[in-house]
């Protein structure tokens, strides 16, 4: 375990669900933040607290400006929904390569947030793009090391860690809202699959803490899984039961057949395509939903650093529910 200086960081994806939680954590820790933002107005709630650098993942000049003087570059920005494989690739693969090159050129430690979905790139265009983003980061590191003669100069080596995040939930997460609404009415959808698929699921603030811990402590050059407090993971029925406790409900688990959901997703894709949009639920997402094992494994970030998840699932769901209720969304 190392102890790296973390006075200033560059962040991509700060306007997103996880990014907002991370920037809040960094500000609370007294860390100076430069946030790359395609739409700076989306970071207006942090006005006066961070430096905003206009630009996107294709803008290598803007990436270099954000990374200049940073001890670490925390790369969160990614597409989770897109119309085409090429669109996923432009953001999640080419964008990751651009950020990695910018971080290494600045001498910063790179923490690249990936997804456990990268373990199964055949399931969806999204999963393939996350695996591709990891490969692009490693390729950028190798190219940097070769250019800098790192074989004989260890201090010149590219320094990086990749974090494969599990399913995340928490306030301001649009993906959680449909599940909250379903459980509110006593229904908990789950994949009709035996054995029941299992997954790790982590509260967003715990993931933000994991990223900061990785930047400070994680040994470099490793792809880490980030898990929750239950090493064996949970089934969807178990997740729904904990959500039910938080909501004062006892939901009925409704097994959903894969062919039906694939057909519905195909229709959604056609409608979205006609509108020039990306489908929120694609066939790839359905295949991910039915995959039997999304449980975090090894190497584990928790084993390599002092980080550990601190938010039990029921408590996290209660916080999430309160956030939505306060805004009249449920």
mmCIF file of C-alpha atoms in Angstrom:
data_model
loop_
_atom_site.group_PDB
_atom_site.id
_atom_site.type_symbol
_atom_site.label_atom_id
_atom_site.label_comp_id
_atom_site.label_asym_id
_atom_site.label_seq_id
_atom_site.Cartn_x
_atom_site.Cartn_y
_atom_site.Cartn_z
ATOM 1 C CA UNK A 1 0.000 0.000 0.000
ATOM 2 C CA UNK A 2 1.388 3.415 -0.973
ATOM 3 C CA UNK A 3 0.635 6.949 0.236
ATOM 4 C CA UNK A 4 0.517 9.307 -2.745
ATOM 5 C CA UNK A 5 0.053 13.064 -2.490
ATOM 6 C CA UNK A 6 -3.426 14.178 -3.532
ATOM 7 C CA UNK A 7 -3.574 17.963 -3.410
ATOM 8 C CA UNK A 8 -5.050 18.518 -6.866
ATOM 9 C CA UNK A 9 -6.899 16.200 -9.240
ATOM 10 C CA UNK A 10 -8.475 16.342 -12.670
ATOM 11 C CA UNK A 11 -11.889 14.723 -13.064
ATOM 12 C CA UNK A 12 -13.817 13.647 -16.146
ATOM 13 C CA UNK A 13 -17.509 12.828 -15.930
ATOM 14 C CA UNK A 14 -18.068 15.189 -13.020
ATOM 15 C CA UNK A 15 -21.574 16.093 -14.181
ATOM 16 C CA UNK A 16 -22.759 12.496 -13.900
ATOM 17 C CA UNK A 17 -24.329 10.517 -11.082
ATOM 18 C CA UNK A 18 -21.021 9.171 -9.753
ATOM 19 C CA UNK A 19 -19.045 12.257 -10.730
ATOM 20 C CA UNK A 20 -21.151 14.555 -8.582
ATOM 21 C CA UNK A 21 -20.630 12.338 -5.550
ATOM 22 C CA UNK A 22 -16.890 12.194 -6.237
ATOM 23 C CA UNK A 23 -16.459 15.963 -6.580
ATOM 24 C CA UNK A 24 -18.421 16.494 -3.369
ATOM 25 C CA UNK A 25 -16.112 14.024 -1.602
ATOM 26 C CA UNK A 26 -12.986 15.713 -2.966
ATOM 27 C CA UNK A 27 -14.164 19.175 -1.901
ATOM 28 C CA UNK A 28 -14.932 17.847 1.578
ATOM 29 C CA UNK A 29 -11.412 16.374 1.699
ATOM 30 C CA UNK A 30 -9.863 19.727 0.768
ATOM 31 C CA UNK A 31 -8.633 18.518 -2.632
ATOM 32 C CA UNK A 32 -8.438 21.057 -5.463
ATOM 33 C CA UNK A 33 -10.421 19.901 -8.516
ATOM 34 C CA UNK A 34 -10.196 20.678 -12.231
ATOM 35 C CA UNK A 35 -13.226 19.194 -13.979
ATOM 36 C CA UNK A 36 -13.346 18.589 -17.718
ATOM 37 C CA UNK A 37 -16.896 19.418 -18.802
ATOM 38 C CA UNK A 38 -18.550 19.158 -22.193
ATOM 39 C CA UNK A 39 -21.423 21.257 -20.794
ATOM 40 C CA UNK A 40 -20.001 23.483 -18.036
ATOM 41 C CA UNK A 41 -23.484 24.593 -16.912
ATOM 42 C CA UNK A 42 -24.090 21.072 -15.597
ATOM 43 C CA UNK A 43 -21.440 21.726 -12.950
ATOM 44 C CA UNK A 44 -22.945 25.049 -11.855
ATOM 45 C CA UNK A 45 -23.674 23.717 -8.355
ATOM 46 C CA UNK A 46 -19.913 23.633 -7.804
ATOM 47 C CA UNK A 47 -19.328 27.229 -8.977
ATOM 48 C CA UNK A 48 -16.531 28.832 -6.997
ATOM 49 C CA UNK A 49 -15.439 25.494 -5.544
ATOM 50 C CA UNK A 50 -13.722 23.873 -8.532
ATOM 51 C CA UNK A 51 -12.009 24.858 -11.776
ATOM 52 C CA UNK A 52 -14.094 23.970 -14.818
ATOM 53 C CA UNK A 53 -12.263 23.205 -18.065
ATOM 54 C CA UNK A 54 -14.588 23.256 -21.113
ATOM 55 C CA UNK A 55 -14.005 20.295 -23.405
ATOM 56 C CA UNK A 56 -14.837 16.662 -24.058
ATOM 57 C CA UNK A 57 -13.025 13.350 -24.358
ATOM 58 C CA UNK A 58 -12.054 14.063 -27.968
ATOM 59 C CA UNK A 59 -10.366 17.360 -27.022
ATOM 60 C CA UNK A 60 -6.815 16.416 -26.107
ATOM 61 C CA UNK A 61 -5.841 20.055 -25.558
ATOM 62 C CA UNK A 62 -8.596 20.484 -22.960
ATOM 63 C CA UNK A 63 -7.615 17.188 -21.314
ATOM 64 C CA UNK A 64 -4.024 18.434 -21.058
ATOM 65 C CA UNK A 65 -5.214 21.705 -19.472
ATOM 66 C CA UNK A 66 -7.250 19.821 -16.884
ATOM 67 C CA UNK A 67 -4.390 17.417 -16.104
ATOM 68 C CA UNK A 68 -1.726 20.123 -15.823
ATOM 69 C CA UNK A 69 -0.449 20.201 -12.251
ATOM 70 C CA UNK A 70 -2.710 17.359 -11.122
ATOM 71 C CA UNK A 71 -1.456 14.646 -8.809
ATOM 72 C CA UNK A 72 -4.098 12.294 -10.215
ATOM 73 C CA UNK A 73 -6.535 12.130 -13.101
ATOM 74 C CA UNK A 74 -9.819 10.454 -12.160
ATOM 75 C CA UNK A 75 -11.524 9.299 -15.351
ATOM 76 C CA UNK A 76 -15.232 8.601 -14.915
ATOM 77 C CA UNK A 77 -16.770 9.908 -18.142
ATOM 78 C CA UNK A 78 -18.431 7.214 -20.255
ATOM 79 C CA UNK A 79 -21.435 6.502 -22.403
ATOM 80 C CA UNK A 80 -23.849 3.979 -20.903
ATOM 81 C CA UNK A 81 -26.434 4.299 -23.693
ATOM 82 C CA UNK A 82 -25.689 4.868 -27.369
ATOM 83 C CA UNK A 83 -27.281 4.174 -30.735
ATOM 84 C CA UNK A 84 -24.298 2.377 -32.245
ATOM 85 C CA UNK A 85 -21.198 0.397 -31.330
ATOM 86 C CA UNK A 86 -19.155 3.154 -32.980
ATOM 87 C CA UNK A 87 -20.622 5.777 -30.645
ATOM 88 C CA UNK A 88 -19.742 3.648 -27.625
ATOM 89 C CA UNK A 89 -16.237 3.206 -28.996
ATOM 90 C CA UNK A 90 -15.654 6.899 -29.632
ATOM 91 C CA UNK A 91 -16.407 7.769 -26.009
ATOM 92 C CA UNK A 92 -15.398 4.705 -24.037
ATOM 93 C CA UNK A 93 -12.392 3.491 -26.032
ATOM 94 C CA UNK A 94 -10.943 6.469 -27.903
ATOM 95 C CA UNK A 95 -11.891 8.815 -25.067
ATOM 96 C CA UNK A 96 -10.161 6.573 -22.529
ATOM 97 C CA UNK A 97 -7.015 6.526 -24.663
ATOM 98 C CA UNK A 98 -7.012 10.325 -24.886
ATOM 99 C CA UNK A 99 -7.416 10.731 -21.125
ATOM 100 C CA UNK A 100 -4.700 8.163 -20.420
ATOM 101 C CA UNK A 101 -2.225 9.904 -22.715
ATOM 102 C CA UNK A 102 -3.025 13.250 -21.096
ATOM 103 C CA UNK A 103 -2.595 11.866 -17.589
ATOM 104 C CA UNK A 104 0.706 10.162 -18.349
ATOM 105 C CA UNK A 105 2.102 13.223 -20.152
ATOM 106 C CA UNK A 106 1.287 15.298 -17.065
ATOM 107 C CA UNK A 107 2.998 12.791 -14.774
ATOM 108 C CA UNK A 108 -0.275 12.154 -12.945
ATOM 109 C CA UNK A 109 -1.551 8.902 -11.481
ATOM 110 C CA UNK A 110 -4.531 7.721 -13.530
ATOM 111 C CA UNK A 111 -7.565 6.106 -11.939
ATOM 112 C CA UNK A 112 -9.791 4.884 -14.771
ATOM 113 C CA UNK A 113 -13.268 3.777 -13.719
ATOM 114 C CA UNK A 114 -14.454 0.814 -15.762
ATOM 115 C CA UNK A 115 -17.223 -1.700 -15.108
ATOM 116 C CA UNK A 116 -17.535 -5.314 -14.088
ATOM 117 C CA UNK A 117 -19.367 -5.615 -17.421
ATOM 118 C CA UNK A 118 -15.926 -5.508 -19.072
ATOM 119 C CA UNK A 119 -15.504 -9.150 -17.990
ATOM 120 C CA UNK A 120 -18.120 -10.181 -20.563
ATOM 121 C CA UNK A 121 -17.582 -8.032 -23.679
ATOM 122 C CA UNK A 122 -19.684 -10.373 -25.830
ATOM 123 C CA UNK A 123 -22.907 -9.442 -24.041
ATOM 124 C CA UNK A 124 -23.395 -5.892 -25.271
ATOM 125 C CA UNK A 125 -21.839 -3.014 -27.166
ATOM 126 C CA UNK A 126 -21.473 -1.225 -23.838
ATOM 127 C CA UNK A 127 -19.588 -4.122 -22.231
ATOM 128 C CA UNK A 128 -17.364 -4.429 -25.308
ATOM 129 C CA UNK A 129 -16.562 -0.720 -25.146
ATOM 130 C CA UNK A 130 -15.611 -0.920 -21.467
ATOM 131 C CA UNK A 131 -13.272 -3.832 -22.182
ATOM 132 C CA UNK A 132 -11.907 -1.831 -25.101
ATOM 133 C CA UNK A 133 -11.387 1.184 -22.862
ATOM 134 C CA UNK A 134 -9.307 -0.899 -20.475
ATOM 135 C CA UNK A 135 -7.216 -2.202 -23.362
ATOM 136 C CA UNK A 136 -6.760 1.331 -24.703
ATOM 137 C CA UNK A 137 -5.544 2.530 -21.303
ATOM 138 C CA UNK A 138 -2.990 -0.276 -21.109
ATOM 139 C CA UNK A 139 -1.844 0.408 -24.679
ATOM 140 C CA UNK A 140 -1.359 4.091 -23.849
ATOM 141 C CA UNK A 141 0.696 3.117 -20.795
ATOM 142 C CA UNK A 142 2.912 0.798 -22.840
ATOM 143 C CA UNK A 143 3.434 3.461 -25.503
ATOM 144 C CA UNK A 144 4.330 6.043 -22.863
ATOM 145 C CA UNK A 145 6.796 3.698 -21.162
ATOM 146 C CA UNK A 146 8.490 2.878 -24.466
ATOM 147 C CA UNK A 147 8.742 6.542 -25.440
ATOM 148 C CA UNK A 148 10.166 7.515 -22.032
ATOM 149 C CA UNK A 149 12.602 4.599 -21.783
ATOM 150 C CA UNK A 150 10.901 3.380 -18.628
ATOM 151 C CA UNK A 151 12.723 0.027 -18.726
ATOM 152 C CA UNK A 152 15.806 1.806 -17.423
ATOM 153 C CA UNK A 153 14.043 4.720 -15.725
ATOM 154 C CA UNK A 154 11.345 3.450 -13.391
ATOM 155 C CA UNK A 155 10.409 6.983 -12.332
ATOM 156 C CA UNK A 156 9.218 7.657 -15.884
ATOM 157 C CA UNK A 157 6.722 4.792 -15.945
ATOM 158 C CA UNK A 158 3.049 5.428 -16.545
ATOM 159 C CA UNK A 159 1.166 5.015 -13.267
ATOM 160 C CA UNK A 160 -2.405 3.787 -13.369
ATOM 161 C CA UNK A 161 -5.119 1.721 -11.736
ATOM 162 C CA UNK A 162 -8.361 0.568 -13.328
ATOM 163 C CA UNK A 163 -11.427 0.099 -11.118
ATOM 164 C CA UNK A 164 -14.186 -2.222 -12.296
ATOM 165 C CA UNK A 165 -17.274 -0.823 -10.618
ATOM 166 C CA UNK A 166 -20.252 -3.034 -9.745
ATOM 167 C CA UNK A 167 -23.873 -1.957 -10.065
ATOM 168 C CA UNK A 168 -24.172 1.470 -8.434
ATOM 169 C CA UNK A 169 -27.193 3.128 -6.867
ATOM 170 C CA UNK A 170 -28.000 6.238 -4.876
ATOM 171 C CA UNK A 171 -29.560 9.701 -5.070
ATOM 172 C CA UNK A 172 -29.899 11.162 -8.569
ATOM 173 C CA UNK A 173 -29.498 7.775 -10.279
ATOM 174 C CA UNK A 174 -32.139 7.529 -12.986
ATOM 175 C CA UNK A 175 -31.641 3.777 -13.364
ATOM 176 C CA UNK A 176 -32.765 3.152 -9.768
ATOM 177 C CA UNK A 177 -36.047 5.043 -10.050
ATOM 178 C CA UNK A 178 -38.006 2.424 -12.074
ATOM 179 C CA UNK A 179 -37.097 -0.262 -9.517
ATOM 180 C CA UNK A 180 -38.188 1.994 -6.649
ATOM 181 C CA UNK A 181 -41.522 2.604 -8.341
ATOM 182 C CA UNK A 182 -42.066 -1.099 -9.017
ATOM 183 C CA UNK A 183 -41.335 -2.103 -5.416
ATOM 184 C CA UNK A 184 -43.570 0.702 -4.179
ATOM 185 C CA UNK A 185 -46.430 -1.073 -5.942
ATOM 186 C CA UNK A 186 -45.380 -4.431 -4.548
ATOM 187 C CA UNK A 187 -43.597 -5.887 -7.588
ATOM 188 C CA UNK A 188 -39.909 -6.741 -7.901
ATOM 189 C CA UNK A 189 -38.830 -7.784 -11.416
ATOM 190 C CA UNK A 190 -36.086 -10.412 -11.540
ATOM 191 C CA UNK A 191 -34.563 -12.521 -14.317
ATOM 192 C CA UNK A 192 -36.233 -15.913 -14.791
ATOM 193 C CA UNK A 193 -32.962 -17.823 -14.716
ATOM 194 C CA UNK A 194 -31.592 -20.752 -12.730
ATOM 195 C CA UNK A 195 -29.387 -20.497 -10.830
ATOM 196 C CA UNK A 196 -30.490 -17.001 -9.870
ATOM 197 C CA UNK A 197 -28.015 -14.394 -11.141
ATOM 198 C CA UNK A 198 -25.955 -12.706 -8.437
ATOM 199 C CA UNK A 199 -24.421 -9.248 -8.382
ATOM 200 C CA UNK A 200 -22.489 -6.836 -6.226
ATOM 201 C CA UNK A 201 -24.279 -3.525 -5.637
ATOM 202 C CA UNK A 202 -22.628 -0.460 -4.097
ATOM 203 C CA UNK A 203 -23.844 2.892 -2.785
ATOM 204 C CA UNK A 204 -22.529 5.789 -4.861
ATOM 205 C CA UNK A 205 -20.735 7.528 -1.972
ATOM 206 C CA UNK A 206 -18.852 4.307 -1.235
ATOM 207 C CA UNK A 207 -17.719 4.163 -4.866
ATOM 208 C CA UNK A 208 -16.558 7.774 -4.668
ATOM 209 C CA UNK A 209 -14.529 6.882 -1.571
ATOM 210 C CA UNK A 210 -13.068 3.895 -3.428
ATOM 211 C CA UNK A 211 -11.829 6.141 -6.234
ATOM 212 C CA UNK A 212 -10.142 8.527 -3.801
ATOM 213 C CA UNK A 213 -8.571 5.613 -1.949
ATOM 214 C CA UNK A 214 -7.264 4.145 -5.203
ATOM 215 C CA UNK A 215 -5.694 7.478 -6.129
ATOM 216 C CA UNK A 216 -3.947 7.691 -2.757
ATOM 217 C CA UNK A 217 -3.069 4.089 -1.978
ATOM 218 C CA UNK A 218 -3.606 1.476 -4.682
ATOM 219 C CA UNK A 219 -0.501 -0.234 -6.061
ATOM 220 C CA UNK A 220 -0.114 0.815 -9.687
ATOM 221 C CA UNK A 221 -0.606 -1.324 -12.765
ATOM 222 C CA UNK A 222 -3.575 -3.395 -11.565
ATOM 223 C CA UNK A 223 -7.182 -3.836 -12.723
ATOM 224 C CA UNK A 224 -9.190 -3.984 -9.481
ATOM 225 C CA UNK A 225 -12.717 -5.192 -8.817
ATOM 226 C CA UNK A 226 -14.711 -2.977 -6.447
ATOM 227 C CA UNK A 227 -17.254 -4.940 -4.410
ATOM 228 C CA UNK A 228 -19.817 -4.393 -1.690
ATOM 229 C CA UNK A 229 -19.987 -5.695 1.891
ATOM 230 C CA UNK A 230 -21.212 -9.122 0.785
ATOM 231 C CA UNK A 231 -18.453 -11.147 -0.948
ATOM 232 C CA UNK A 232 -20.940 -13.689 -2.338
ATOM 233 C CA UNK A 233 -23.122 -10.981 -3.870
ATOM 234 C CA UNK A 234 -26.912 -10.906 -3.898
ATOM 235 C CA UNK A 235 -29.680 -12.229 -6.087
ATOM 236 C CA UNK A 236 -32.173 -9.768 -7.533
ATOM 237 C CA UNK A 237 -34.759 -11.152 -5.112
ATOM 238 C CA UNK A 238 -32.450 -10.368 -2.180
ATOM 239 C CA UNK A 239 -31.818 -6.864 -3.508
ATOM 240 C CA UNK A 240 -35.565 -6.310 -3.864
ATOM 241 C CA UNK A 241 -36.176 -7.598 -0.335
ATOM 242 C CA UNK A 242 -33.757 -5.031 1.115
ATOM 243 C CA UNK A 243 -35.371 -2.306 -0.959
ATOM 244 C CA UNK A 244 -38.726 -3.455 0.374
ATOM 245 C CA UNK A 245 -37.471 -3.101 3.957
ATOM 246 C CA UNK A 246 -36.383 0.477 3.201
ATOM 247 C CA UNK A 247 -39.815 1.230 1.716
ATOM 248 C CA UNK A 248 -41.925 -0.652 4.251
ATOM 249 C CA UNK A 249 -43.056 -3.098 1.572
ATOM 250 C CA UNK A 250 -42.730 -6.830 0.993
ATOM 251 C CA UNK A 251 -42.580 -7.045 -2.788
ATOM 252 C CA UNK A 252 -43.623 -10.046 -4.822
ATOM 253 C CA UNK A 253 -40.728 -11.214 -6.970
ATOM 254 C CA UNK A 254 -41.878 -11.419 -10.590
ATOM 255 C CA UNK A 255 -39.601 -13.646 -12.721
ATOM 256 C CA UNK A 256 -39.258 -12.095 -16.186
ATOM 257 C CA UNK A 257 -38.632 -14.446 -19.141
ATOM 258 C CA UNK A 258 -35.646 -13.529 -21.264
ATOM 259 C CA UNK A 259 -37.363 -13.943 -24.691
ATOM 260 C CA UNK A 260 -40.118 -11.528 -23.667
ATOM 261 C CA UNK A 261 -37.698 -8.886 -22.429
ATOM 262 C CA UNK A 262 -35.514 -9.242 -25.523
ATOM 263 C CA UNK A 263 -38.564 -8.731 -27.736
ATOM 264 C CA UNK A 264 -39.629 -5.657 -25.772
ATOM 265 C CA UNK A 265 -36.102 -4.249 -25.956
ATOM 266 C CA UNK A 266 -36.014 -4.795 -29.718
ATOM 267 C CA UNK A 267 -39.195 -2.741 -30.064
ATOM 268 C CA UNK A 268 -37.714 0.002 -27.870
ATOM 269 C CA UNK A 269 -34.617 0.045 -30.048
ATOM 270 C CA UNK A 270 -36.720 0.491 -33.205
ATOM 271 C CA UNK A 271 -38.704 3.341 -31.664
ATOM 272 C CA UNK A 272 -35.583 5.032 -30.320
ATOM 273 C CA UNK A 273 -33.812 4.656 -33.674
ATOM 274 C CA UNK A 274 -36.741 6.286 -35.465
ATOM 275 C CA UNK A 275 -36.444 9.222 -33.062
ATOM 276 C CA UNK A 276 -32.690 9.440 -33.476
ATOM 277 C CA UNK A 277 -32.156 8.420 -29.862
ATOM 278 C CA UNK A 278 -30.478 5.619 -27.919
ATOM 279 C CA UNK A 279 -32.779 3.041 -26.328
ATOM 280 C CA UNK A 280 -32.720 3.203 -22.526
ATOM 281 C CA UNK A 281 -33.175 -0.583 -22.360
ATOM 282 C CA UNK A 282 -31.440 -2.372 -25.235
ATOM 283 C CA UNK A 283 -31.125 -6.071 -25.986
ATOM 284 C CA UNK A 284 -27.563 -5.804 -24.730
ATOM 285 C CA UNK A 285 -28.824 -4.552 -21.369
ATOM 286 C CA UNK A 286 -31.209 -7.510 -21.180
ATOM 287 C CA UNK A 287 -28.358 -9.943 -21.844
ATOM 288 C CA UNK A 288 -26.390 -8.233 -19.074
ATOM 289 C CA UNK A 289 -29.413 -8.511 -16.742
ATOM 290 C CA UNK A 290 -29.533 -12.290 -17.246
ATOM 291 C CA UNK A 291 -25.798 -12.918 -16.881
ATOM 292 C CA UNK A 292 -25.367 -15.199 -13.839
ATOM 293 C CA UNK A 293 -22.334 -13.588 -12.206
ATOM 294 C CA UNK A 294 -21.725 -9.898 -11.682
ATOM 295 C CA UNK A 295 -20.123 -10.434 -8.272
ATOM 296 C CA UNK A 296 -16.866 -8.570 -7.666
ATOM 297 C CA UNK A 297 -13.845 -10.846 -7.502
ATOM 298 C CA UNK A 298 -10.067 -10.602 -7.403
ATOM 299 C CA UNK A 299 -7.891 -8.615 -7.345
ATOM 300 C CA UNK A 300 -9.976 -6.655 -4.875
ATOM 301 C CA UNK A 301 -9.483 -2.959 -4.175
ATOM 302 C CA UNK A 302 -10.525 -3.562 -0.564
ATOM 303 C CA UNK A 303 -7.654 -6.021 -0.113
ATOM 304 C CA UNK A 304 -5.115 -3.633 -1.650
ATOM 305 C CA UNK A 305 -6.075 -0.435 0.208
ATOM 306 C CA UNK A 306 -7.670 0.763 3.435
ATOM 307 C CA UNK A 307 -10.989 1.283 1.640
ATOM 308 C CA UNK A 308 -14.074 -0.707 2.608
ATOM 309 C CA UNK A 309 -17.772 -0.162 1.862
ATOM 310 C CA UNK A 310 -19.581 1.470 4.772
ATOM 311 C CA UNK A 311 -23.202 1.757 3.631
ATOM 312 C CA UNK A 312 -25.414 -1.318 4.173
ATOM 313 C CA UNK A 313 -27.882 -1.882 1.355
ATOM 314 C CA UNK A 314 -31.024 -1.100 3.386
ATOM 315 C CA UNK A 315 -29.477 2.139 4.649
ATOM 316 C CA UNK A 316 -28.391 3.147 1.159
ATOM 317 C CA UNK A 317 -31.825 2.429 -0.275
ATOM 318 C CA UNK A 318 -33.404 4.496 2.523
ATOM 319 C CA UNK A 319 -31.173 7.471 1.661
ATOM 320 C CA UNK A 320 -31.976 7.063 -2.026
ATOM 321 C CA UNK A 321 -35.705 6.822 -1.382
ATOM 322 C CA UNK A 322 -35.637 9.958 0.786
ATOM 323 C CA UNK A 323 -33.877 11.898 -1.967
ATOM 324 C CA UNK A 324 -36.538 10.975 -4.528
ATOM 325 C CA UNK A 325 -39.384 11.648 -2.097
ATOM 326 C CA UNK A 326 -38.053 15.110 -1.249
ATOM 327 C CA UNK A 327 -38.182 15.960 -4.948
ATOM 328 C CA UNK A 328 -41.648 14.549 -5.485
ATOM 329 C CA UNK A 329 -40.436 11.856 -7.867
ATOM 330 C CA UNK A 330 -41.926 8.934 -5.964
#
